[in-house]
XYZ file of C-alpha atoms in Angstrom:
593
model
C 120.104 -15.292 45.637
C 120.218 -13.577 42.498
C 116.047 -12.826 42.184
C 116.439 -10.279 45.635
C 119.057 -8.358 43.972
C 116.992 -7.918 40.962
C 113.648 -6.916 42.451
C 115.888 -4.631 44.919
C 117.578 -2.881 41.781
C 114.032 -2.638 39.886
C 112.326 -0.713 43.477
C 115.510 1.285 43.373
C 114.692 2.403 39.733
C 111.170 3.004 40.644
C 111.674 4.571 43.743
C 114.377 7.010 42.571
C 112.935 7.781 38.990
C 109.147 8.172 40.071
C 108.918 11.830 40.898
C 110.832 12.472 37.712
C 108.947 10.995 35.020
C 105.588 10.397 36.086
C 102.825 7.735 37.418
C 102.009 6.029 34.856
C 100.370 3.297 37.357
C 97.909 6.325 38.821
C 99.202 5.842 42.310
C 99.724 9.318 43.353
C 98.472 9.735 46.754
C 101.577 12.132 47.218
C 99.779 14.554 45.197
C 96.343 14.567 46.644
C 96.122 17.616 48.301
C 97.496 19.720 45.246
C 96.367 17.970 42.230
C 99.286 18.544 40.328
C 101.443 16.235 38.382
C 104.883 15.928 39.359
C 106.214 16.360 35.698
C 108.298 19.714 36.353
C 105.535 22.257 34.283
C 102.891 24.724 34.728
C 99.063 23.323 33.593
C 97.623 24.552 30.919
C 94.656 26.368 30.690
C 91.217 26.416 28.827
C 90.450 22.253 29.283
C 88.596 20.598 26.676
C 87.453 17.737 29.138
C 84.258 17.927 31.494
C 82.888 16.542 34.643
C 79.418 16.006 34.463
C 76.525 14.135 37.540
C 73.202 13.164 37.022
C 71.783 14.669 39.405
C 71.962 17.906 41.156
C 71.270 17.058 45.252
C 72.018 14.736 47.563
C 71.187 13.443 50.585
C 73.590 11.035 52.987
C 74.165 7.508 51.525
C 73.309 8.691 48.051
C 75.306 7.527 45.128
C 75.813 10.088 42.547
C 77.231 8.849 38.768
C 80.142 11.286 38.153
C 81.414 11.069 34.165
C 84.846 12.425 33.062
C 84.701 12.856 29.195
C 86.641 15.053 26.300
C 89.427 13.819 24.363
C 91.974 11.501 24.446
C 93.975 11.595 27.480
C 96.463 9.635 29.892
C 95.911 9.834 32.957
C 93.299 11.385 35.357
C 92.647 12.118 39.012
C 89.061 12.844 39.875
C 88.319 14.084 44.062
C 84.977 15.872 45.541
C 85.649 18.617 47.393
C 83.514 21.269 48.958
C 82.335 23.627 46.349
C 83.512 26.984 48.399
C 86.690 25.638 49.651
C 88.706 23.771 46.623
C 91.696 23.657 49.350
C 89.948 21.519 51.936
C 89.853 17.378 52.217
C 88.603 15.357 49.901
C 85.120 14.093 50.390
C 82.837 10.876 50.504
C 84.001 8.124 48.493
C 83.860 6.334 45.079
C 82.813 2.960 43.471
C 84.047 2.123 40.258
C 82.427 0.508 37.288
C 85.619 0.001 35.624
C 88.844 -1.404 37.408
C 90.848 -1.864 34.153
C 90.410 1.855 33.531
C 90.381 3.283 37.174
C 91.594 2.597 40.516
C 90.407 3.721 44.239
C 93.268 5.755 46.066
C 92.685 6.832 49.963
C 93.492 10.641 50.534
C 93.996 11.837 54.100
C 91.714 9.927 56.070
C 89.051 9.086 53.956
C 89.142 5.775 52.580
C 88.289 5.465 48.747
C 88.008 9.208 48.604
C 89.617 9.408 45.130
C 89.442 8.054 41.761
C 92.822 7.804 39.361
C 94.432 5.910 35.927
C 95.578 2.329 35.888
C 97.854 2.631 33.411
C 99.299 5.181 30.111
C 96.064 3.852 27.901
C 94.489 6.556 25.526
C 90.526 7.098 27.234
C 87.555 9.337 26.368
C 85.086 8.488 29.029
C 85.605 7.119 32.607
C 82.506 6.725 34.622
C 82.453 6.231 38.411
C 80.277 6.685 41.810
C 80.234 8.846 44.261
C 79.133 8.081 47.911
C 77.909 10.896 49.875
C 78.967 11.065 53.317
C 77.146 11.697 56.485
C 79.168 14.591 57.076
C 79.672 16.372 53.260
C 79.241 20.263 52.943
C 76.462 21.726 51.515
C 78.086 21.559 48.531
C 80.253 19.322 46.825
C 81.809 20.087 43.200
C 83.395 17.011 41.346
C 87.133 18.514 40.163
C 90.062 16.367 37.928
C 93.155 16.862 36.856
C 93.561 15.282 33.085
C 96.546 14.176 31.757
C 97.594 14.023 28.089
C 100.842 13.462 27.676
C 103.644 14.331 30.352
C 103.790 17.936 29.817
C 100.334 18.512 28.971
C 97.861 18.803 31.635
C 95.067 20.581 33.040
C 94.783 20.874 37.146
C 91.631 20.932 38.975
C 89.060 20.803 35.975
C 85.552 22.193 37.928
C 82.890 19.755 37.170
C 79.371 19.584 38.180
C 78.489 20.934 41.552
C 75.511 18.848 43.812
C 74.121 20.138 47.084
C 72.198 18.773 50.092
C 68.223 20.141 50.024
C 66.949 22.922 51.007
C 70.548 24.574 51.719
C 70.982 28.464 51.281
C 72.904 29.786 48.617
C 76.844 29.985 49.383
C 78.392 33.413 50.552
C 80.940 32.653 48.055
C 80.818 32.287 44.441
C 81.500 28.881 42.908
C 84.419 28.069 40.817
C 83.668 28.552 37.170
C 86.798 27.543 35.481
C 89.985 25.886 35.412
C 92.973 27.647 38.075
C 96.288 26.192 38.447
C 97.044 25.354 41.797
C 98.344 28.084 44.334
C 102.545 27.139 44.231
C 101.775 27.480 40.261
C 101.615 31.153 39.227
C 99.719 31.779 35.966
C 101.969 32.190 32.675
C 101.480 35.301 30.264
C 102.942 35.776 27.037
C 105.824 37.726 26.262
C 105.227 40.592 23.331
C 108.760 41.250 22.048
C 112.486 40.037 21.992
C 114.955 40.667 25.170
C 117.189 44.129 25.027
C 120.667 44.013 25.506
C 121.196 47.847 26.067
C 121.045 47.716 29.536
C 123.813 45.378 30.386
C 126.356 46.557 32.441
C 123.723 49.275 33.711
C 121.102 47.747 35.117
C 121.374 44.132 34.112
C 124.079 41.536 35.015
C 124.403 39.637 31.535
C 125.833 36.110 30.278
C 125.911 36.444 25.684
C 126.905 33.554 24.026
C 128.841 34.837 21.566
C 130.122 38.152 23.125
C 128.121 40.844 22.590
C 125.209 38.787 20.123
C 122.022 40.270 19.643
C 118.944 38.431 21.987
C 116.965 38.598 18.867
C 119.142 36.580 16.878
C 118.246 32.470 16.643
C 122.301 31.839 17.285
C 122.239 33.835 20.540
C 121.801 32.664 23.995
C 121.177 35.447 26.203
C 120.738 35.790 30.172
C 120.354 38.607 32.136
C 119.413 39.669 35.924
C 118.381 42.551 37.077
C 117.681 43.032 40.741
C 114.119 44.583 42.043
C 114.339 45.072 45.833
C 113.945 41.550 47.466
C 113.736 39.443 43.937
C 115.387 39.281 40.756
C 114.216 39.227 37.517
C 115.914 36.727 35.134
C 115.639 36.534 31.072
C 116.484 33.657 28.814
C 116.914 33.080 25.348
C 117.977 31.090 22.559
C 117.462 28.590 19.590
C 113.901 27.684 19.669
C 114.129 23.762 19.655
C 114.533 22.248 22.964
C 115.298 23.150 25.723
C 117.668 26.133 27.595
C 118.829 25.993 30.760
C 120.983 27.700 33.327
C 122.605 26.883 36.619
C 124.574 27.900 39.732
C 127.165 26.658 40.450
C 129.947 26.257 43.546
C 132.604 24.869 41.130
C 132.742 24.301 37.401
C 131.495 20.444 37.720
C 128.159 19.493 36.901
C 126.609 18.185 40.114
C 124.628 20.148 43.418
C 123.786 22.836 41.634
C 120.707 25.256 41.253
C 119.005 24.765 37.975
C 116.498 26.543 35.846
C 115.093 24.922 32.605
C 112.838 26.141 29.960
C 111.234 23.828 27.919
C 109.635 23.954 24.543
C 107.382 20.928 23.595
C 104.827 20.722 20.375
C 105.292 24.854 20.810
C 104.303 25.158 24.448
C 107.062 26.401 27.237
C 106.993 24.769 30.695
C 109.500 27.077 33.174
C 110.675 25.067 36.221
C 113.491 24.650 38.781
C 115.389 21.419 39.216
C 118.561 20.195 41.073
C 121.475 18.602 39.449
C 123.109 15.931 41.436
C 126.206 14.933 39.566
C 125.637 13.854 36.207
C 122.500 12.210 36.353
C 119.248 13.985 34.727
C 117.945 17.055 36.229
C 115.180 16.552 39.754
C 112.684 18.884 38.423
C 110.804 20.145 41.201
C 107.051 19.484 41.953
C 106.504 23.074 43.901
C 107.579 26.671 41.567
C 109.217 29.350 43.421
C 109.150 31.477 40.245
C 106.496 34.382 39.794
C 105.450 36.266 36.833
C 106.348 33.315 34.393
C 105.942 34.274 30.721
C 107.521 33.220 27.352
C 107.468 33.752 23.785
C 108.407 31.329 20.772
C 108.663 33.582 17.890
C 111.590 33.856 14.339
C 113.517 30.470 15.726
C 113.509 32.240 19.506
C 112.819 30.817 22.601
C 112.796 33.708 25.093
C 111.428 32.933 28.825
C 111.135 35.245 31.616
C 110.146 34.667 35.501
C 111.268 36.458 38.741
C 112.287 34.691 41.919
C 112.736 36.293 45.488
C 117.085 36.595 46.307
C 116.286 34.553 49.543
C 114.507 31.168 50.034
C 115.551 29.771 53.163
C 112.723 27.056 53.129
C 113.030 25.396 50.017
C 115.933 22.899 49.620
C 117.985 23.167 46.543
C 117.655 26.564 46.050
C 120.613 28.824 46.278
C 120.160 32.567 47.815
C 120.990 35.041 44.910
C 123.182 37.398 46.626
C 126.258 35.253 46.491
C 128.837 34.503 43.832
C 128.740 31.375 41.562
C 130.002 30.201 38.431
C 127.101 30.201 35.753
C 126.067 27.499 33.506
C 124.076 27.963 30.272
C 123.164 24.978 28.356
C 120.944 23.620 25.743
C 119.595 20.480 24.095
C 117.018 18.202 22.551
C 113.775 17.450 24.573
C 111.575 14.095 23.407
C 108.035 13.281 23.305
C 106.254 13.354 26.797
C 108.446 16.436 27.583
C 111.352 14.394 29.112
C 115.019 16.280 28.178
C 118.142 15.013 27.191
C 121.383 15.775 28.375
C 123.030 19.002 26.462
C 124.449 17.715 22.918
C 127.441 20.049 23.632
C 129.275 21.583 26.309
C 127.582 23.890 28.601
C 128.730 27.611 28.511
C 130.540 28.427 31.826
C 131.804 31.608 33.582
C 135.140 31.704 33.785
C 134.996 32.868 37.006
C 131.997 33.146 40.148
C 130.223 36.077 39.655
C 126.955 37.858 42.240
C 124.345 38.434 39.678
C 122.835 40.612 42.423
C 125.751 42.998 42.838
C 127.413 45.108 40.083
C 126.165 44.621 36.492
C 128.282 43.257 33.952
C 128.181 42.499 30.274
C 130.348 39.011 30.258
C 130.735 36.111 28.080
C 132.010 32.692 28.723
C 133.944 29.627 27.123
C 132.406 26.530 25.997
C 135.411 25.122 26.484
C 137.498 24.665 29.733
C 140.752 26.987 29.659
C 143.104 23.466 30.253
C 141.254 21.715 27.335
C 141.878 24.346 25.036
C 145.192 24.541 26.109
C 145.583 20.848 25.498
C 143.839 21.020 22.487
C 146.266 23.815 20.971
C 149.845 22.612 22.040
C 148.999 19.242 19.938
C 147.873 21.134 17.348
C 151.127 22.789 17.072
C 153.226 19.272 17.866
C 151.428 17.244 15.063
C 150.470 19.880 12.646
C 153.454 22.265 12.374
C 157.210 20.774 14.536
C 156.353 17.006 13.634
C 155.245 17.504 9.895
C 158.153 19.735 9.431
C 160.677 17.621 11.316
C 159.570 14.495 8.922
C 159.754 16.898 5.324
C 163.273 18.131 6.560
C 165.260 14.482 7.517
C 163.253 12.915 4.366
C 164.759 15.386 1.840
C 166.902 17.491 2.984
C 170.158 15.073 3.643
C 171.779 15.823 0.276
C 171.089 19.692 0.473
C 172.307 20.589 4.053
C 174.716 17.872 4.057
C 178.003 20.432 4.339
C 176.130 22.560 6.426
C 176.866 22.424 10.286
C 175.299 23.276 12.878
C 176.644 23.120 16.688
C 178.703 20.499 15.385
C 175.806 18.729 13.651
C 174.434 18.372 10.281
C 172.344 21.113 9.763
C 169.410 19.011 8.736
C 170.206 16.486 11.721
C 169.930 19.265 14.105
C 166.884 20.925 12.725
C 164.842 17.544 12.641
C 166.001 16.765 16.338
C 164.739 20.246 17.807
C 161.212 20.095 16.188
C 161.142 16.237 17.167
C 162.401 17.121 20.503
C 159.878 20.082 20.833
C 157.001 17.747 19.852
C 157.494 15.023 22.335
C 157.971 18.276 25.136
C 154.600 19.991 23.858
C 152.680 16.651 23.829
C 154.088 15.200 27.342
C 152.729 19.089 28.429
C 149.301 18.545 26.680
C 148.994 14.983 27.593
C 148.609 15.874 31.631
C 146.352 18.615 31.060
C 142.940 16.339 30.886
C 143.782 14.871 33.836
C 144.241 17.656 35.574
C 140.554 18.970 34.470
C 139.001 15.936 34.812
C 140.770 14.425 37.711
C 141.216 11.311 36.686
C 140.644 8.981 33.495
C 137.315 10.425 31.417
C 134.934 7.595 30.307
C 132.442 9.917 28.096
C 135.605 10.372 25.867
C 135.384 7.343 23.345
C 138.323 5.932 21.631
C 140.129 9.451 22.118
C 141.972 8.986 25.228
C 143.118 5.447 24.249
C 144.800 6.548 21.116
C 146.141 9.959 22.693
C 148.258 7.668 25.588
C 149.507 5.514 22.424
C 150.577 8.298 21.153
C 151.905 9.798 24.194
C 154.033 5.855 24.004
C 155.400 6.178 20.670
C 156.182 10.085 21.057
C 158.136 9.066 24.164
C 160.063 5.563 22.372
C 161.227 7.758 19.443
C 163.688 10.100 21.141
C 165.122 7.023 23.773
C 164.971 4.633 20.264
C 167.456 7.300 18.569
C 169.357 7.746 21.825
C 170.782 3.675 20.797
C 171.213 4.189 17.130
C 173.939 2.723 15.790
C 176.541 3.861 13.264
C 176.113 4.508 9.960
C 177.096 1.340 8.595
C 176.790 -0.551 11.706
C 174.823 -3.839 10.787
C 172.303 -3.087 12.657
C 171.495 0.322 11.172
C 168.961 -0.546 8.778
C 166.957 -2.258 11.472
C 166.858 0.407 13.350
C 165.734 2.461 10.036
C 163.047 0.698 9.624
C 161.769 0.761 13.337
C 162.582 4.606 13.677
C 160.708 5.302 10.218
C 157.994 3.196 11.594
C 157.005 3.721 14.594
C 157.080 7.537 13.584
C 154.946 6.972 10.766
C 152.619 5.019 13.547
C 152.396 8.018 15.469
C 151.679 10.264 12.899
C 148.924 8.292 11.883
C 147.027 7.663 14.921
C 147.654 11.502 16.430
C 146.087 12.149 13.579
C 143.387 10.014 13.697
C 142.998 11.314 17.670
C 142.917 15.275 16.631
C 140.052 14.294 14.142
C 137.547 12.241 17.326
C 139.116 14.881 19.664
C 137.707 18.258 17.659
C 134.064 16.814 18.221
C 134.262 16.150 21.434
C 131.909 18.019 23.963
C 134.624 19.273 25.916
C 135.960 21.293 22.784
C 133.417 20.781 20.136
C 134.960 23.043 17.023
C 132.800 24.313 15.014
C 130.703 21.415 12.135
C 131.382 21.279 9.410
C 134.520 23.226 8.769
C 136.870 21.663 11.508
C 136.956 18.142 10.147
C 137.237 20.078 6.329
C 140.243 21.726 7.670
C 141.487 18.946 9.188
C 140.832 17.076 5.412
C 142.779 20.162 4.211
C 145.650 19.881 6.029
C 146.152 15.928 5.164
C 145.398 17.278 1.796
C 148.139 19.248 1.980
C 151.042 18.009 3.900
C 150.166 14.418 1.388
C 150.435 16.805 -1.282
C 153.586 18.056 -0.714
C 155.108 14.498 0.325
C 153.958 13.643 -2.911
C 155.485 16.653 -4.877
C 159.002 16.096 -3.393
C 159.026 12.720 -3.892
C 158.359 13.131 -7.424
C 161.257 15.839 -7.943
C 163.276 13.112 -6.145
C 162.321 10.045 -8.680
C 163.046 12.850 -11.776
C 166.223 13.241 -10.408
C 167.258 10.292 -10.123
C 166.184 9.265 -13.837
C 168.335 11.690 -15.047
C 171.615 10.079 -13.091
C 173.209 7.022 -15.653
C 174.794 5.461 -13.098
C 173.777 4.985 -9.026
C 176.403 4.811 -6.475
C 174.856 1.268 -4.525
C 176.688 2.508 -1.649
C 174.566 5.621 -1.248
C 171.544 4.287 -1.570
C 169.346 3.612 1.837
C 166.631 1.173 2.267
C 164.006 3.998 3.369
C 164.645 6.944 0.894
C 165.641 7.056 -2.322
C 168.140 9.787 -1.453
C 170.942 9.851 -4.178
C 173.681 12.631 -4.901
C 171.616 13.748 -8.196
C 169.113 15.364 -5.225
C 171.439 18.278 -4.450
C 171.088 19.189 -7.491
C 167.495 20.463 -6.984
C 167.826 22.281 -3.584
C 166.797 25.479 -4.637
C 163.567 23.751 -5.723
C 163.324 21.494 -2.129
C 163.917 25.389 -0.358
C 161.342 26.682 -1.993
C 158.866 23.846 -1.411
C 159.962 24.034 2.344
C 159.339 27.551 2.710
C 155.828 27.173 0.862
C 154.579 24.187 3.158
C 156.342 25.753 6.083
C 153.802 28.863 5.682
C 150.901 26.660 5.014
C 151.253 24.551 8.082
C 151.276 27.658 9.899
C 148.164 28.933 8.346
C 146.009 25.679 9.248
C 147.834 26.306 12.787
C 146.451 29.613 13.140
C 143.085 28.517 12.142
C 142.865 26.513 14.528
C 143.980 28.364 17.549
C 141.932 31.080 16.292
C 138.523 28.580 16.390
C 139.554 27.163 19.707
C 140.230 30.640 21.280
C 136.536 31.822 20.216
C 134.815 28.334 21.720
């Protein structure tokens, strides 16, 4: 029962992932009226492969050696056609003289009327027959499409050219070099970088960061302008890779219209796709783009096509006079020209925009609004109330012991409000994720796991101290010890959560200076522990004799402390202003994201 499953899950794979990467098996009857590779890119031009016959006429029933040579290549598609009319059927048929190299494909409704690859094997030379038919044109030219690696290719290479006896010459010229097929428009070369001085004028414009320079290798730039019934869209950015952009109905990845530009072994490929959820883009196997050029030039990748507002019969394709959030992404591409998803988070619009209507001059946030929202109230819970809270009820007993507040210790009230304000800020943060993502995230590692134990422990500590007993009940020290630890367990693994959290896509600070701050403020609030414990332990040296009564199992809190308060106030104040300055850092980074 199990062997179905498995050969149903393996045609799935096939069936679904086919058009995307390739035939590497050479069956490609779907593409033998065009000649063109499904792998998402234009052809190139100038082949270095040719088609040559022995002979120059034929008659019905003749067999004609056809010989593909040049170097290495792939894969290979080889079709006679009549010599005046590239666009018509293929015709006659072929015998091979090599089945491990080639196979024998039926197009239309001639039987063994085309000649393809068995397999992703390096070849120089493929040699094959041809069978004239009783009914062939006057005259037949040999054409191929080569293959060389996935994004490399050449489409209907014009090979030799035979013809019956005795036949006039043709009214129209032959073909005398390579032309990309007719949905592929010929690519030119851009001369200079993209201008930003017309957006807001005449150009709607997305800059990544606000108001960069197109010509700089850390800006990604996009711009429309509108000319009558098209627009005419620019892209640029870092060279390696790939850019992208997309329209979108909602800010979710999935069903949207996608344009990629692709930079492989310095070559660009421009193409559509469609993004259905999360899974890799569909690039398409027919261009609606016109006037495609690009430029790779100081760490730039700059591309540049046009495509009509309205396209009513092509699927996928969104009409460009409505609004829709836009998506600008980047990321790595691998050899055979196949791209990986975007190693950070896409720019997005914060709101839809009609790139066809008013020209602006807009930016956007890496970052979703809730997730930096989340990201900055724990910032301020477990970098400035919590670390505060634990400095002020560790040494400050002895020095605001006669000092009341609403009927409190001073020192007992002070630690309660910032512990009380850092529970309330991360209960806050901790529903904001969901709320973006709708649910539980699974691309989030061990960061959600640790967050919702520390969302546990943040939540035990306040009812734990709601049951304390008395000061010299016997169960006081007990609860000491858990109180002490389980907020020393928190601190620790929030901690440990801010650091994987900071790299995550969905907020993705700045490298390397986040996780050095972050280092920094350990540094520093360790530091300061440190510091104040020492003034504690010199204290207490100085005392001859220790009240036993006074002293508690967690701190080594003694009268002779009070002594130094004007140092502890001082220390306070310092790390009180520090905290705040790693705060503000922070916010400041996660603000510009």
């Amino acid at each position: 029962m199990e062997l179905p499953a498995i050969t149903f899950a393996v045609w799935m794979f096939i069936s679904l992932y086919g058009p995307l990467y390739g035939y590497p098996n050479g069956k490609i009857r779907e593409v033998c009226g065009s000649m063109m590779p499904r792998h998402g890119s234009s052809p190139r031009s100038s082949p270095g492969h040719i088609i040559t016959a022995n002979g120059t006429e034929f008659k019905p029933g003749d067999k004609i050696e056809v010989n593909l040579s040049g170097p290495d290549f792939e894969g290979f598609f080889i079709q006679a056609r009549n010599a005046e009319n590239w666009d018509s059927p293929a015709v006659g048929s072929f015998i091979l003289t090599d089945r491990k190299l080639s196979q024998l494909l039926t197009c239309g409704r001639t039987k063994n009327s085309a000649v393809s690859h068995t397999s992703k094997a390096k070849k120089k030379f493929v040699k094959v027959y041809w069978v004239a038919p009783g009914d062939a044109p006057k005259h037949v030219q040999f054409l191929a499409t080569v293959v060389k690696k996935y994004k490399t290719f050449w489409v209907k290479i014009p090979g030799a050219i035979v013809s019956q006896p005795n036949v006039p010459s043709p009214t129209t010229p032959f073909h005398k070099t390579s032309e990309p097929v007719s949905t592929w428009h010929p690519i030119s070369y851009l001369t200079k970088p993209f201008s930003a001085s017309d957006c807001g004028n005449t150009k709607f414009c997305v800059r990544n960061p606000s108001s960069c320079d197109p010509a700089s290798a850390s800006c990604f730039f996009l711009s429309f302008r509108q000319e009558k019934s098209s627009v005419l869209i620019e892209m640029s950015g870092p060279s390696e890779g790939y850019l992208a952009f997309a329209l979108s109905h909602d800010q979710w990845m999935g069903d949207d219209d996608a344009y990629l530009c692709v930079n492989e072994d310095h070559h660009v490929s421009i193409s559509t796709a469609y993004l259905k959820e999360r899974s890799p883009p569909v690039l398409d196997s027919e261009s609606v783009l016109e006037d495609v050029s690009w430029r790779l030039a100081d760490g730039v990748l700059q591309c540049f096509f046009r495509r009509n507002i309205h396209l009513t019969a092509h699927e996928g394709r969104f009409n460009l006079d409505a609004s829709y959030y836009i998506f600008l992404a980047d990321g790595e591409v691998s050899e055979g020209g196949l791209i990986h998803k975007h190693h950070r988070q896409p720019l997005i619009t914060t709101g839809t925009y009609n790139i066809t209507g008013l020209p602006q001059d807009i930016g956007g946030s890496r970052s979703p609004q809730l997730i930096k929202a989340h990201g900055a109230l724990m910032f301020v819970a477990w970098i400035t109330t919590v670390s505060i809270g634990v400095i002020v009820a560790r040494f400050f007993k002895p020095v605001w012991s006669h000092s009341y507040l609403f009927g409190k210790e001073m020192w007992f009230q002070v630690h309660r409000m910032l512990m009380l304000t850092t529970v309330m800020l991360t209960s806050i943060s901790f529903v904001l994720p969901f709320i973006y993502r709708g649910g539980w995230s699974k691309q989030a590692g061990f960061h959600p796991y640790l967050g919702c134990t520390v969302m546990a422990l943040a939540i035990l500590q306040p009812l734990m101290a709601g049951f304390r007993p008395a000061p010299h009940a016997p169960r006081r020290q007990l609860f000491n010890w858990f109180h002490w630890s389980t907020g020393t367990t928190a601190r620790i693994l929030a901690v440990v959560t801010v650091f994987l959290g900071m790299d995550l896509p969905a907020l993705d600070l700045p490298d390397p200076w986040d996780t050095y701050t972050m280092f920094g403020f350990v540094a520093w609030h360790v530091g300061i522990d440190v510091l104040l414990e020492i003034h504690s332990y010199c204290l207490i040296r100085k005392v001859e004799v220790i009240e036993d009564d006074r002293i508690q199992i967690l701190q080594s809190l003694t009268s002779a402390e009070a002594e130094g308060h004007l140092f502890k106030q001082i220390v306070l104040t310092i790390y009180v202003c520090g905290n705040i300055v790693f705060l503000i850092v922070f916010l400041v980074a996660i603000n510009q994201i």
